[in-house]
Amino acid sequence: MEKESLDAKLEAILFIYGEPLSLQTAAKILQVSLEEIRAARAVLEKRLLGSGSGLTLLTHGENMQLVTKPAFAQFTEAILKSELQEELTPAALETLSIIAYAGLVSRSIIDYIRGVNSSFILRSLLIRGLIERSLDPGHGNAYRYAPSFELLRHFGLSRFEELPDFSRLNGLLQKLTPGSS
Amino acid sequence: MEKESLDAKLEAILFIYGEPLSLQTAAKILQVSLEEIRAARAVLEKRLLGSGSGLTLLTHGENMQLVTKPAFAQFTEAILKSELQEELTPAALETLSIIAYAGLVSRSIIDYIRGVNSSFILRSLLIRGLIERSLDPGHGNAYRYAPSFELLRHFGLSRFEELPDFSRLNGLLQKLTPGSS
Amino acid sequence: MYEVKLEQFSGPLDKLLELIETKQLEITQVSLAEVTVDFLEFIKTLGKNVPPGTIADFLVAAAKLVLLKSKVLLPDLELTEEEEGEIKDLETRLALYREFAARSGGASRELSQLWMRKEIAYSRPLLFTALEKGVFYPSPWLTPETLARAFNKAIAALEALTPEPGKVKGLIISLEGKIRELLTRFSEAVAHSFRNLTKDRSRSEVIVLFLAILHLLKERSISVEQSEQFGDILVRKSGTISKE
């Protein structure tokens, strides 16, 4: 696998990074010189054009970004639309209810209560604007989730404490997840 | 731009969507038949393998996902600052191996093979996202378990059929669950 | 969280596999009979911190082993079709389990090696570039009441997880105690029939009695005898002579 070419490695990190990445950062991550990265970028650009790929390389000065070919930009909207038009699944509803009744809750607590991994559903609820996330202070890169103001407005409530049976259900949640916040 | 090939379009929507996408959804978004999507998937898979790309295609059942090549993990991890990969306990390993080789298996079969109640280990694997569960049709509230794309990604395989000795071990398990796949 | 604690207990099949592999035996009925006593010894060491459900799993396996061992010890002993089936089933299961068991290599080792390789393929998050502010898209039927219902359901499922003690507890009867009880009774009467010993006892107690008898057999403090097919089994202290 050491023989894999630099342009392939560059493609992989651009794929993950998503945003524009500078030549300098790419060189640092791949542990090669700037010249080598520049050469790899040229190879990657040419390969994507020549191989009939659906992706292409955007270049802005020292920055580069892996994106879909311009002709395919329309798909983003179609995919987003089809995602949003899907009904909320029971799993999504369950996750949302935990967040709403908790007020502010970490992913590990949500996973613990549900007994399954919730990362995909959380992302989907975020995209729908039903929840918000913020960094969990003191927990590295972990996030905490809260219901969005839009959701509150949608319900015609002024605060989440007005949800049906709030104090009892919120209390149950506190009891079942000891020592956590 | 109408001349762009279907495999390029498929690559683009997999890139945009990020998560595993079903053949059905892809066919709907691209407004083509399932057969055409299946063919495009085969073309895409082959092109990625042959062109020296940094990306690869995962296939699991009716779903597919575009991911980075497993050999580049050390570089992609530098970008993701990913959490440490936890060890798998012996109980986790044998439960995972039964599920991965079976493809889809009921809890009672897992318990039967291991000779112990597996509910807690299943719960912990679900929370880690390494397996998925679905209701077992015709068996009330009982669940069936399947390996996840997350597991495929962690193993660095393109499909579960690439597991060592797959067809023999899969055959042993299929014999226990006639009618399921 | 209790799952960590619980998952450390391996089950009866794992223990059997360990015993058989330690002796480097193949999985056959003869080798299962050979490790039966060790298996029973092991059950005795299961402490109070072992969940009742696990003990029950061990006792069920022990009952099958006892059948199997009895067949070897008492060649005249006729087993019913169902009993033969149970023995065969144990053998088949163990062979299947060995393919996947963590202790015996096989599939588990392959998976472990893949895992340790740390060659992980990474994906992009859902709609990586589409996450923009300002989108709000609830389902039409999303109301505070549907949320409350969903929440109640989730909480009920979590509460149901809490292990319920006591349910299986009745099954656990001290093997040591049974052995002592047997010895006392042997000093009162020279011979006891198994039917007498097990009269009016629950199924689980019968199993434990079986285990106790086997244990004593191993220590040679008793001998067993069956005079006719399907007949009662006579249990007697070693060194005494049958009056019948």
PDB file of C-alpha atoms in Angstrom, chain A residues 107-166:
ATOM      1  CA  ARG A 107     -24.945  12.386  22.508  1.00  0.00           C
ATOM      2  CA  SER A 108     -23.735   9.682  24.860  1.00  0.00           C
ATOM      3  CA  ILE A 109     -26.837  10.113  27.035  1.00  0.00           C
ATOM      4  CA  ILE A 110     -29.102   9.987  23.985  1.00  0.00           C
ATOM      5  CA  ASP A 111     -27.362   6.807  22.820  1.00  0.00           C
ATOM      6  CA  TYR A 112     -27.622   5.327  26.292  1.00  0.00           C
ATOM      7  CA  ILE A 113     -31.351   5.959  26.558  1.00  0.00           C
ATOM      8  CA  ARG A 114     -32.109   4.725  23.052  1.00  0.00           C
ATOM      9  CA  GLY A 115     -29.711   1.787  23.187  1.00  0.00           C
ATOM     10  CA  VAL A 116     -28.515   2.475  19.655  1.00  0.00           C
ATOM     11  CA  ASN A 117     -26.140   4.855  17.947  1.00  0.00           C
ATOM     12  CA  SER A 118     -27.868   8.130  17.122  1.00  0.00           C
ATOM     13  CA  SER A 119     -25.308  10.024  15.055  1.00  0.00           C
ATOM     14  CA  PHE A 120     -27.122   9.711  11.724  1.00  0.00           C
ATOM     15  CA  ILE A 121     -30.468  10.708  13.197  1.00  0.00           C
ATOM     16  CA  LEU A 122     -28.973  13.679  15.039  1.00  0.00           C
ATOM     17  CA  ARG A 123     -27.441  14.910  11.822  1.00  0.00           C
ATOM     18  CA  SER A 124     -30.770  14.519  10.057  1.00  0.00           C
ATOM     19  CA  LEU A 125     -32.636  16.412  12.813  1.00  0.00           C
ATOM     20  CA  LEU A 126     -30.020  19.168  12.576  1.00  0.00           C
ATOM     21  CA  ILE A 127     -30.556  19.468   8.834  1.00  0.00           C
ATOM     22  CA  ARG A 128     -34.294  19.732   9.385  1.00  0.00           C
ATOM     23  CA  GLY A 129     -33.723  22.543  11.846  1.00  0.00           C
ATOM     24  CA  LEU A 130     -35.491  20.697  14.656  1.00  0.00           C
ATOM     25  CA  ILE A 131     -32.495  20.680  16.990  1.00  0.00           C
ATOM     26  CA  GLU A 132     -29.353  22.714  17.601  1.00  0.00           C
ATOM     27  CA  ARG A 133     -25.957  21.637  18.768  1.00  0.00           C
ATOM     28  CA  SER A 134     -23.168  23.249  20.745  1.00  0.00           C
ATOM     29  CA  LEU A 135     -19.770  22.055  21.911  1.00  0.00           C
ATOM     30  CA  ASP A 136     -19.902  20.300  25.270  1.00  0.00           C
ATOM     31  CA  PRO A 137     -17.542  22.282  27.506  1.00  0.00           C
ATOM     32  CA  GLY A 138     -14.844  20.065  28.946  1.00  0.00           C
ATOM     33  CA  HIS A 139     -15.634  17.129  26.632  1.00  0.00           C
ATOM     34  CA  GLY A 140     -13.269  17.681  23.717  1.00  0.00           C
ATOM     35  CA  ASN A 141     -15.061  17.589  20.389  1.00  0.00           C
ATOM     36  CA  ALA A 142     -18.302  16.218  21.794  1.00  0.00           C
ATOM     37  CA  TYR A 143     -21.565  18.034  21.171  1.00  0.00           C
ATOM     38  CA  ARG A 144     -24.643  18.691  23.242  1.00  0.00           C
ATOM     39  CA  TYR A 145     -28.049  18.947  21.665  1.00  0.00           C
ATOM     40  CA  ALA A 146     -31.022  21.144  22.400  1.00  0.00           C
ATOM     41  CA  PRO A 147     -34.404  21.643  20.745  1.00  0.00           C
ATOM     42  CA  SER A 148     -34.463  24.584  18.321  1.00  0.00           C
ATOM     43  CA  PHE A 149     -36.433  27.785  18.811  1.00  0.00           C
ATOM     44  CA  GLU A 150     -38.196  27.059  15.548  1.00  0.00           C
ATOM     45  CA  LEU A 151     -39.547  23.852  17.027  1.00  0.00           C
ATOM     46  CA  LEU A 152     -40.851  25.728  20.030  1.00  0.00           C
ATOM     47  CA  ARG A 153     -42.509  28.262  17.790  1.00  0.00           C
ATOM     48  CA  HIS A 154     -43.955  25.480  15.668  1.00  0.00           C
ATOM     49  CA  PHE A 155     -45.582  24.047  18.784  1.00  0.00           C
ATOM     50  CA  GLY A 156     -46.850  27.443  19.810  1.00  0.00           C
ATOM     51  CA  LEU A 157     -45.087  27.140  23.148  1.00  0.00           C
ATOM     52  CA  SER A 158     -43.004  29.783  24.821  1.00  0.00           C
ATOM     53  CA  ARG A 159     -40.773  27.369  26.697  1.00  0.00           C
ATOM     54  CA  PHE A 160     -40.125  23.616  26.648  1.00  0.00           C
ATOM     55  CA  GLU A 161     -41.264  23.314  30.211  1.00  0.00           C
ATOM     56  CA  GLU A 162     -44.758  23.687  28.736  1.00  0.00           C
ATOM     57  CA  LEU A 163     -44.533  20.299  27.000  1.00  0.00           C
ATOM     58  CA  PRO A 164     -47.124  17.790  28.273  1.00  0.00           C
ATOM     59  CA  ASP A 165     -46.218  16.289  31.646  1.00  0.00           C
ATOM     60  CA  PHE A 166     -42.832  18.022  31.488  1.00  0.00           C
TER      61      PHE A 166
END
